[in-house]
Short mmCIF file of C-alpha atoms and ligand atoms in Angstrom, two decimals:
data_model
loop_
_atom_site.label_atom_id
_atom_site.label_comp_id
_atom_site.label_asym_id
_atom_site.label_seq_id
_atom_site.Cartn_x
_atom_site.Cartn_y
_atom_site.Cartn_z
CA UNK A 1 0.98 28.18 -8.90
CA UNK A 2 3.41 25.93 -9.90
CA UNK A 3 3.21 25.97 -13.65
CA UNK A 4 6.09 23.25 -13.98
CA UNK A 5 3.67 20.74 -12.36
CA UNK A 6 0.53 21.55 -14.30
CA UNK A 7 2.68 21.49 -17.47
CA UNK A 8 3.61 18.08 -16.18
CA UNK A 9 -0.13 16.60 -15.81
CA UNK A 10 -0.84 18.71 -19.18
CA UNK A 11 1.48 16.44 -21.22
CA UNK A 12 -0.09 13.55 -19.81
CA UNK A 13 -3.56 14.03 -19.04
CA UNK A 14 -4.02 16.74 -22.42
CA UNK A 15 -3.89 20.67 -22.00
CA UNK A 16 -7.87 20.71 -21.98
CA UNK A 17 -7.89 18.77 -18.55
CA UNK A 18 -5.25 21.50 -17.37
CA UNK A 19 -7.76 24.23 -18.50
CA UNK A 20 -10.32 22.91 -17.08
CA UNK A 21 -9.11 22.81 -13.65
CA UNK A 22 -7.81 26.28 -13.85
CA UNK A 23 -11.17 27.41 -14.50
CA UNK A 24 -12.78 25.94 -11.72
CA UNK A 25 -10.12 26.47 -9.15
CA UNK A 26 -10.25 30.35 -9.96
CA UNK A 27 -13.52 31.35 -8.16
CA UNK A 28 -12.67 28.98 -5.39
CA UNK A 29 -9.09 31.43 -4.74
CA UNK A 30 -9.08 32.33 -1.20
CA UNK A 31 -10.79 29.91 0.37
CA UNK A 32 -9.55 27.24 2.87
CA UNK A 33 -10.36 23.39 2.11
CA UNK A 34 -9.02 21.02 4.78
CA UNK A 35 -8.85 17.60 4.52
CA UNK A 36 -8.99 15.14 7.29
CA UNK A 37 -8.12 11.46 7.19
CA UNK A 38 -6.31 8.81 9.78
CA UNK A 39 -3.26 7.51 8.26
CA UNK A 40 -0.57 9.48 6.55
CA UNK A 41 0.87 6.29 4.95
CA UNK A 42 -0.84 2.58 3.94
CA UNK A 43 -3.66 2.57 1.90
CA UNK A 44 -5.63 4.13 -1.13
CA UNK A 45 -6.91 7.07 0.77
CA UNK A 46 -3.13 8.61 2.00
CA UNK A 47 -1.79 7.53 -1.43
CA UNK A 48 -4.38 9.69 -3.21
CA UNK A 49 -4.07 13.07 -1.04
CA UNK A 50 -0.01 12.82 -1.06
CA UNK A 51 -1.00 13.74 -4.72
CA UNK A 52 -4.06 15.90 -4.26
CA UNK A 53 -2.99 18.33 -2.15
CA UNK A 54 0.19 19.23 -4.31
CA UNK A 55 -2.06 19.48 -7.38
CA UNK A 56 -4.38 21.90 -5.66
CA UNK A 57 -1.92 24.32 -4.35
CA UNK A 58 -0.32 24.27 -8.02
CA UNK A 59 -3.76 25.79 -8.89
CA UNK A 60 -3.44 28.38 -6.16
CA UNK A 61 -6.12 27.11 -3.78
CA UNK A 62 -5.37 26.99 -0.11
CA UNK A 63 -5.51 23.75 1.08
CA UNK A 64 -4.01 21.38 3.97
CA UNK A 65 -3.69 18.06 5.22
CA UNK A 66 -4.70 16.91 8.60
CA UNK A 67 -3.92 13.26 9.69
CA UNK A 68 -6.25 12.33 13.46
CA UNK A 69 -4.13 10.17 15.54
CA UNK A 70 -5.29 7.61 18.48
CA UNK A 71 -4.63 4.89 20.76
CA UNK A 72 -4.57 1.26 19.22
CA UNK A 73 -8.06 0.75 20.74
CA UNK A 74 -9.27 3.63 18.39
CA UNK A 75 -7.85 1.75 15.47
CA UNK A 76 -9.06 -1.59 16.88
CA UNK A 77 -12.56 0.00 17.09
CA UNK A 78 -12.33 1.76 13.59
CA UNK A 79 -11.02 -1.33 11.84
CA UNK A 80 -14.09 -3.54 13.14
CA UNK A 81 -16.29 -0.44 11.59
CA UNK A 82 -14.77 -0.62 8.58
CA UNK A 83 -15.24 -4.58 8.40
CA UNK A 84 -18.92 -4.03 9.74
CA UNK A 85 -19.77 -1.36 7.12
CA UNK A 86 -18.27 -3.77 4.14
CA UNK A 87 -20.69 -6.30 5.52
CA UNK A 88 -18.69 -8.25 8.11
CA UNK A 89 -20.70 -9.27 11.20
CA UNK A 90 -19.22 -7.98 13.86
CA UNK A 91 -20.53 -6.50 17.40
CA UNK A 92 -19.20 -3.44 18.32
CA UNK A 93 -19.40 -2.65 22.11
CA UNK A 94 -20.57 0.99 23.41
CA UNK A 95 -17.22 0.70 25.24
CA UNK A 96 -15.41 1.04 21.78
CA UNK A 97 -18.03 3.41 20.68
CA UNK A 98 -17.01 5.69 23.21
CA UNK A 99 -13.54 5.33 22.68
CA UNK A 100 -14.21 6.33 18.72
CA UNK A 101 -16.13 9.31 20.16
CA UNK A 102 -13.73 10.34 22.61
CA UNK A 103 -10.67 10.49 20.22
CA UNK A 104 -12.45 12.08 18.01
CA UNK A 105 -13.35 14.70 20.94
CA UNK A 106 -9.44 15.32 21.72
CA UNK A 107 -8.72 15.12 18.18
CA UNK A 108 -11.24 17.97 17.59
CA UNK A 109 -9.70 20.32 20.63
CA UNK A 110 -6.74 19.93 18.91
CA UNK A 111 -7.96 20.85 15.52
CA UNK A 112 -10.49 23.31 16.69
CA UNK A 113 -9.25 26.96 15.18
CA UNK A 114 -8.49 25.00 11.99
CA UNK A 115 -11.60 23.02 11.19
CA UNK A 116 -13.76 26.25 12.40
CA UNK A 117 -12.73 28.45 10.01
CA UNK A 118 -12.29 26.41 7.25
CA UNK A 119 -14.37 27.03 4.01
CA UNK A 120 -14.69 23.40 2.83
CA UNK A 121 -13.56 20.45 5.09
CA UNK A 122 -13.34 16.69 3.50
CA UNK A 123 -13.83 14.14 6.05
CA UNK A 124 -12.38 10.48 4.59
CA UNK A 125 -14.35 7.72 6.07
CA UNK A 126 -15.27 6.90 9.37
CA UNK A 127 -12.56 7.03 11.30
CA UNK A 128 -12.70 10.93 11.81
CA UNK A 129 -16.51 11.44 10.64
CA UNK A 130 -17.56 12.37 14.59
CA UNK A 131 -15.45 15.40 14.69
CA UNK A 132 -18.34 17.23 13.10
CA UNK A 133 -20.13 16.84 16.65
CA UNK A 134 -17.41 18.70 18.05
CA UNK A 135 -16.93 21.60 15.98
CA UNK A 136 -21.11 23.24 16.33
CA UNK A 137 -19.50 26.45 15.77
CA UNK A 138 -17.97 25.47 12.15
CA UNK A 139 -18.32 28.08 9.34
CA UNK A 140 -17.58 25.96 6.19
CA UNK A 141 -19.38 23.48 4.19
CA UNK A 142 -18.50 19.87 5.04
CA UNK A 143 -17.89 16.51 3.04
CA UNK A 144 -18.04 13.08 4.11
CA UNK A 145 -15.67 11.12 1.62
CA UNK A 146 -17.01 7.44 1.77
CA UNK A 147 -13.61 5.41 -0.03
CA UNK A 148 -15.19 1.87 1.31
CA UNK A 149 -17.61 -0.19 0.40
CA UNK A 150 -21.02 0.54 1.72
CA UNK A 151 -23.25 -1.74 -0.42
CA UNK A 152 -24.06 -4.02 2.30
CA UNK A 153 -23.46 -2.85 5.71
CA UNK A 154 -24.59 -4.46 8.77
CA UNK A 155 -27.41 -2.11 9.63
CA UNK A 156 -26.77 -1.29 13.00
CA UNK A 157 -23.40 -0.55 12.26
CA UNK A 158 -24.30 1.57 9.55
CA UNK A 159 -27.52 3.28 11.29
CA UNK A 160 -24.90 4.73 14.03
CA UNK A 161 -22.53 5.87 11.27
CA UNK A 162 -25.17 7.54 9.59
CA UNK A 163 -26.46 9.54 12.79
CA UNK A 164 -22.92 11.18 12.09
CA UNK A 165 -22.66 12.13 8.64
CA UNK A 166 -26.32 13.07 7.91
CA UNK A 167 -24.81 16.31 9.59
CA UNK A 168 -22.39 16.86 6.63
CA UNK A 169 -23.81 19.36 3.73
CA UNK A 170 -22.96 15.88 1.12
CA UNK A 171 -20.99 12.71 0.87
CA UNK A 172 -19.11 11.59 -1.66
CA UNK A 173 -18.82 7.56 -2.67
CA UNK A 174 -16.93 5.80 -5.26
CA UNK A 175 -20.11 4.27 -6.93
CA UNK A 176 -23.74 3.98 -7.14
CA UNK A 177 -23.97 0.99 -5.37
CA UNK A 178 -22.51 2.30 -2.22
CA UNK A 179 -25.00 5.55 -1.88
CA UNK A 180 -27.48 4.98 1.19
CA UNK A 181 -30.74 6.89 1.90
CA UNK A 182 -30.01 9.87 3.38
CA UNK A 183 -31.40 13.80 3.63
CA UNK A 184 -28.17 15.28 1.96
CA UNK A 185 -26.79 15.45 -1.43
CA UNK A 186 -25.08 12.65 -2.23
CA UNK A 187 -21.84 12.75 -5.24
CA UNK A 188 -20.34 9.50 -7.18
CA UNK A 189 -16.60 10.37 -7.66
CA UNK A 190 -14.39 7.41 -7.97
CA UNK A 191 -10.67 7.70 -7.18
CA UNK A 192 -7.57 8.16 -9.25
CA UNK A 193 -4.00 7.68 -9.92
CA UNK A 194 -1.21 10.03 -10.15
CA UNK A 195 0.73 9.28 -13.73
CA UNK A 196 3.64 11.04 -12.16
CA UNK A 197 4.37 9.67 -8.89
CA UNK A 198 7.24 7.23 -8.08
CA UNK A 199 4.42 4.59 -8.13
CA UNK A 200 3.38 5.12 -12.04
CA UNK A 201 6.09 7.06 -13.36
CA UNK A 202 7.83 5.42 -16.56
CA UNK A 203 10.77 2.79 -15.86
CA UNK A 204 13.08 1.80 -18.26
CA UNK A 205 13.48 -2.46 -18.48
CA UNK A 206 16.88 -2.47 -17.14
CA UNK A 207 15.65 -0.80 -13.80
CA UNK A 208 12.68 -3.06 -13.53
CA UNK A 209 14.92 -6.32 -14.30
CA UNK A 210 17.15 -5.03 -11.58
CA UNK A 211 14.03 -5.08 -8.69
CA UNK A 212 13.07 -8.27 -9.85
CA UNK A 213 16.26 -10.29 -9.34
CA UNK A 214 16.63 -7.82 -6.16
CA UNK A 215 14.05 -10.58 -5.02
CA UNK A 216 14.78 -13.06 -6.30
CA UNK A 217 12.53 -13.90 -9.04
CA UNK A 218 13.22 -16.05 -11.95
CA UNK A 219 13.31 -14.14 -15.21
CA UNK A 220 12.63 -16.62 -17.34
CA UNK A 221 9.12 -17.64 -15.31
CA UNK A 222 5.99 -15.48 -15.87
CA UNK A 223 4.92 -13.13 -12.86
CA UNK A 224 1.32 -13.48 -11.26
CA UNK A 225 1.12 -10.54 -8.85
CA UNK A 226 -0.69 -9.08 -6.39
CA UNK A 227 -0.31 -5.82 -4.30
CA UNK A 228 -2.31 -5.15 -1.25
CA UNK A 229 -2.29 -4.79 2.11
CA UNK A 230 -2.65 -7.77 4.19
CA UNK A 231 -6.30 -8.22 4.87
CA UNK A 232 -8.88 -10.86 4.74
CA UNK A 233 -11.27 -8.65 2.15
CA UNK A 234 -7.91 -8.84 -0.61
CA UNK A 235 -8.61 -12.79 -0.39
CA UNK A 236 -4.71 -13.48 0.02
CA UNK A 237 -5.33 -17.26 0.38
CA UNK A 238 -7.85 -17.33 -2.68
CA UNK A 239 -4.88 -15.93 -4.75
CA UNK A 240 -2.53 -18.35 -3.64
CA UNK A 241 -4.85 -21.17 -4.52
CA UNK A 242 -5.68 -19.74 -7.95
CA UNK A 243 -1.93 -19.68 -8.91
CA UNK A 244 -1.57 -22.97 -7.72
CA UNK A 245 -4.31 -24.30 -9.69
CA UNK A 246 -2.97 -22.38 -12.98
CA UNK A 247 0.35 -23.48 -12.51
CA UNK A 248 -0.93 -27.26 -13.43
CA UNK A 249 -0.89 -25.79 -17.02
CA UNK A 250 1.37 -22.95 -17.15
CA UNK A 251 4.63 -22.28 -15.25
CA UNK A 252 4.38 -19.07 -13.32
CA UNK A 253 5.49 -17.42 -10.09
CA UNK A 254 3.26 -15.97 -7.74
CA UNK A 255 4.21 -12.59 -5.95
CA UNK A 256 2.23 -11.47 -2.76
CA UNK A 257 3.30 -7.80 -2.29
CA UNK A 258 2.23 -5.54 0.34
CA UNK A 259 2.79 -4.03 3.75
CA UNK A 260 0.91 -2.86 6.97
CA UNK A 261 -1.16 0.92 7.18
CA UNK A 262 -0.94 3.02 10.34
CA UNK A 263 -4.86 2.47 10.76
CA UNK A 264 -4.91 -1.15 10.21
CA UNK A 265 -4.31 -3.16 13.44
CA UNK A 266 -4.86 -6.75 11.54
CA UNK A 267 -2.07 -6.51 9.13
CA UNK A 268 0.20 -9.44 10.58
CA UNK A 269 -2.35 -11.79 11.79
CA UNK A 270 -3.53 -12.01 8.16
CA UNK A 271 0.48 -12.08 7.00
CA UNK A 272 1.02 -14.97 8.86
CA UNK A 273 -1.70 -17.05 7.74
CA UNK A 274 -0.37 -16.09 4.07
CA UNK A 275 3.33 -17.13 5.33
CA UNK A 276 1.82 -20.41 6.71
CA UNK A 277 0.09 -21.18 3.47
CA UNK A 278 2.86 -20.49 1.42
CA UNK A 279 5.65 -22.44 3.41
CA UNK A 280 8.19 -24.09 1.86
CA UNK A 281 6.82 -23.35 -1.77
CA UNK A 282 9.21 -21.86 -3.53
CA UNK A 283 7.39 -20.33 -6.26
CA UNK A 284 5.11 -18.00 -3.97
CA UNK A 285 6.93 -15.21 -3.09
CA UNK A 286 5.58 -12.75 -0.02
CA UNK A 287 7.26 -9.58 -0.07
CA UNK A 288 6.50 -7.84 3.10
CA UNK A 289 7.12 -3.85 1.73
CA UNK A 290 7.44 -0.63 3.71
CA UNK A 291 5.25 2.04 3.12
CA UNK A 292 7.69 3.70 0.95
CA UNK A 293 8.03 1.04 -1.11
CA UNK A 294 6.66 3.03 -4.18
CA UNK A 295 9.57 2.07 -6.86
CA UNK A 296 9.56 -1.50 -6.00
CA UNK A 297 5.72 -1.38 -6.64
CA UNK A 298 6.16 0.20 -9.54
CA UNK A 299 8.52 -2.05 -10.77
CA UNK A 300 6.93 -5.04 -10.18
CA UNK A 301 3.58 -4.01 -11.77
CA UNK A 302 5.49 -3.48 -14.95
CA UNK A 303 7.24 -6.51 -14.65
CA UNK A 304 4.50 -8.36 -13.81
CA UNK A 305 2.74 -10.79 -17.01
CA UNK A 306 -0.55 -10.88 -15.27
CA UNK A 307 -2.07 -8.58 -12.11
CA UNK A 308 -4.88 -9.79 -10.03
CA UNK A 309 -6.84 -8.12 -7.20
CA UNK A 310 -9.10 -10.91 -5.94
CA UNK A 311 -11.04 -8.55 -3.46
CA UNK A 312 -14.14 -10.07 -1.96
CA UNK A 313 -14.97 -6.42 -1.22
CA UNK A 314 -13.38 -3.14 -2.56
CA UNK A 315 -13.87 0.73 -1.70
CA UNK A 316 -12.31 0.93 -4.94
CA UNK A 317 -8.90 -0.87 -4.98
CA UNK A 318 -6.33 1.81 -6.66
CA UNK A 319 -3.81 -1.31 -7.12
CA UNK A 320 -6.39 -1.98 -10.31
CA UNK A 321 -5.66 1.07 -11.91
CA UNK A 322 -2.00 1.41 -11.36
CA UNK A 323 -1.55 -1.77 -13.19
CA UNK A 324 -4.05 -0.77 -15.92
CA UNK A 325 -1.48 2.15 -16.12
CA UNK A 326 0.98 -0.09 -17.01
CA UNK A 327 -0.77 -1.93 -19.61
CA UNK A 328 -1.39 -4.90 -17.41
CA UNK A 329 -5.13 -6.95 -17.88
CA UNK A 330 -6.36 -7.28 -14.48
CA UNK A 331 -8.26 -10.14 -12.86
CA UNK A 332 -10.25 -8.70 -10.36
CA UNK A 333 -12.74 -10.21 -8.00
CA UNK A 334 -16.57 -8.77 -9.19
CA UNK A 335 -17.22 -6.62 -6.41
CA UNK A 336 -17.07 -3.04 -5.47
CA UNK A 337 -14.70 -0.37 -7.80
CA UNK A 338 -13.33 -3.14 -9.27
CA UNK A 339 -16.37 -3.71 -11.46
CA UNK A 340 -15.75 0.04 -12.74
CA UNK A 341 -12.49 -0.51 -13.67
CA UNK A 342 -12.23 -3.92 -15.14
CA UNK A 343 -14.58 -3.83 -18.36
CA UNK A 344 -14.91 -7.92 -18.25
CA UNK A 345 -13.13 -9.69 -21.49
CA UNK A 346 -11.79 -6.31 -22.39
CA UNK A 347 -9.60 -4.52 -19.79
CA UNK A 348 -9.57 -8.11 -17.78
CA UNK A 349 -11.38 -10.63 -16.09
CA UNK A 350 -14.10 -10.57 -13.42
CA UNK A 351 -13.91 -13.44 -11.10
CA UNK A 352 -16.20 -14.71 -8.25
CA UNK A 353 -13.83 -18.06 -7.22
CA UNK A 354 -10.36 -18.80 -6.80
CA UNK A 355 -10.83 -21.65 -9.69
CA UNK A 356 -12.64 -18.56 -11.72
CA UNK A 357 -9.30 -17.03 -11.34
CA UNK A 358 -7.04 -19.62 -12.20
CA UNK A 359 -8.69 -20.02 -15.72
CA UNK A 360 -8.08 -16.31 -16.49
CA UNK A 361 -4.62 -16.53 -15.28
CA UNK A 362 -4.38 -19.77 -17.92
CA UNK A 363 -5.60 -17.91 -20.28
CA UNK A 364 -3.86 -14.83 -20.27
CA UNK A 365 -0.47 -16.85 -19.88
CA UNK A 366 -1.01 -18.63 -23.08
CA UNK A 367 -2.29 -15.67 -25.42
CA UNK A 368 0.29 -12.87 -24.97
CA UNK A 369 -1.82 -11.18 -28.25
CA UNK A 370 -4.82 -10.99 -25.95
CA UNK A 371 -2.91 -10.28 -23.19
CA UNK A 372 -1.05 -7.27 -25.04
CA UNK A 373 -4.19 -6.05 -26.39
CA UNK A 374 -6.24 -6.06 -23.47
CA UNK A 375 -3.11 -4.53 -21.62
CA UNK A 376 -3.42 -1.72 -24.21
CA UNK A 377 -7.30 -1.10 -24.11
CA UNK A 378 -6.92 -0.97 -19.91
CA UNK A 379 -4.18 1.70 -20.16
CA UNK A 380 -6.32 3.87 -22.33
CA UNK A 381 -9.41 2.87 -20.30
CA UNK A 382 -7.36 4.47 -17.31
CA UNK A 383 -6.45 7.48 -19.01
CA UNK A 384 -10.08 8.39 -19.75
CA UNK A 385 -11.32 7.64 -16.87
CA UNK A 386 -9.36 7.57 -13.23
CA UNK A 387 -6.49 9.93 -13.92
CA UNK A 388 -5.79 12.60 -10.86
CA UNK A 389 -7.33 15.74 -13.23
CA UNK A 390 -10.11 14.16 -13.50
CA UNK A 391 -10.73 13.47 -9.97
CA UNK A 392 -9.81 17.13 -8.90
CA UNK A 393 -12.07 18.42 -11.80
CA UNK A 394 -14.98 16.55 -9.79
CA UNK A 395 -14.11 17.53 -6.24
CA UNK A 396 -13.79 20.96 -7.58
CA UNK A 397 -17.19 21.17 -9.34
CA UNK A 398 -18.75 19.51 -6.27
CA UNK A 399 -17.24 22.62 -4.28
CA UNK A 400 -18.32 25.30 -6.59
CA UNK A 401 -21.90 23.55 -6.30
CA UNK A 402 -21.93 24.05 -2.62
CA UNK A 403 -20.35 27.04 -2.84
CA UNK A 404 -22.90 28.64 -5.75
CA UNK A 405 -26.00 26.49 -4.50
CA UNK A 406 -28.47 25.84 -7.42
CA UNK A 407 -28.18 29.88 -8.50
CA UNK A 408 -25.58 29.98 -10.68
CA UNK A 409 -24.40 27.47 -13.51
CA UNK A 410 -20.68 26.34 -14.01
CA UNK A 411 -19.71 27.07 -18.03
CA UNK A 412 -16.32 26.07 -19.18
CA UNK A 413 -14.48 27.53 -21.95
CA UNK A 414 -13.12 24.77 -24.48
CA UNK A 415 -9.49 25.39 -24.84
CA UNK A 416 -8.77 26.64 -27.97
CA UNK A 417 -4.67 26.31 -27.74
N1 UDP B 1 -0.01 -0.11 -1.41
C1 UDP B 1 1.66 0.72 -0.93
N2 UDP B 1 2.22 -0.79 -0.34
C2 UDP B 1 1.71 -1.88 0.06
C3 UDP B 1 0.54 -2.25 -0.57
C4 UDP B 1 -0.46 -1.43 -1.25
O1 UDP B 1 1.88 1.18 -1.60
O2 UDP B 1 2.26 -2.75 0.54
C5 UDP B 1 -0.73 0.97 -2.18
C6 UDP B 1 -1.08 0.60 -3.58
O3 UDP B 1 -0.16 0.38 -4.52
C7 UDP B 1 -2.21 1.42 -3.90
C8 UDP B 1 -2.79 1.76 -2.25
O4 UDP B 1 -1.60 1.58 -1.42
O5 UDP B 1 -2.10 2.30 -4.06
C9 UDP B 1 -3.51 0.45 -1.77
O6 UDP B 1 -4.74 1.41 -2.51
P1 UDP B 1 -6.30 0.38 -2.81
O7 UDP B 1 -7.55 1.16 -3.07
O8 UDP B 1 -5.70 -0.99 -3.80
O9 UDP B 1 -6.86 -0.54 -1.50
P2 UDP B 1 -6.89 0.12 0.59
O10 UDP B 1 -5.54 -0.68 1.09
O11 UDP B 1 -6.95 1.57 0.40
O12 UDP B 1 -7.76 -0.89 0.65
#
């Protein structure tokens, strides 16, 4: 058990939070837990697993993280599927579905010994969902963890995927809006951030300034920031429009920072569209970052006056919680997981249009006191709801519920110091 890591979490999240984790982990000792997703870098799922795995290990749990791989064609079909599940009208050919299934069949061969023996398997998102079909002799309980906004999926694609995921013992969604009629248990577990990582740890003002100047940002002009993959669902063009409208009333510089993800083949096309729209504008900075730019993103979020996440579909939007943790009010699209993070007019603003975002930017740049007050509330809201300790507590409770069935109760003792 890595006591040092647990002590560091306790210092931020409280002794009670860590004590609960220890109690919940205790009956799970000896069980082998496997997580499977489709990229080790880029995007929220990888970000969470990088923290969750060491924390589970620190609690003495036996946990493994596997990443499935495939050819470009596989990631093209899974990205189309992702788009369709988030409501975009897309047609997926049966040949593409064949590639999807065949890649999973190959990966199942590679992972068979591990997956057959594991006591609990978490399969993240649609990419590895068919693995379950190819492991008929599985011993453990399998959970499908859906991170995407499934509130209004394209029906034909969801019907196909539903046939796969109903084979699982349970599924997990980030919020109630995403659940679907299914014959098994569905749990609501929102994601979280890790306060100890490079991305989220405290930084000195000097360090923040150093990074801002490295990217030639004007130290005298307020920064409006959006961090995200270059993806149409994140509406980068809407963000540019909002910033251009807002700056008629208040000087600002816009920073669009992001990179790609190994399982997202569309990023470059969207990046080119963004560059074209921003061409020649000295107050729009497009920063194409490598996947390990955590320190830079941390500094940008801390250096920003206002943070945007103007998505038009969003499973959760870790970037929202990341910015809130750093005391920033967030202007977010009124969609998906952003709705459970941004409490309208308290921890930020929920908007529907670039015009709405522009008004909110103008307000927050004008009223420093309000901005700081909302930022403080935002930080507290994350501390209460979206830290990794809460996330893991929910996962462990779910594993215990699956292990014990309805026969036993889980009782946690209150930590008394
Ligand atoms: N991120 C990053 N580099 C980038 C863009 C994003 O490290 O260039 C991180 C971001 O800080 C966040 C995660 O990737 O932790 C994105 O998660 P989110 O839920 O916001 O969106 P997703 O990409 O999963 O749709």
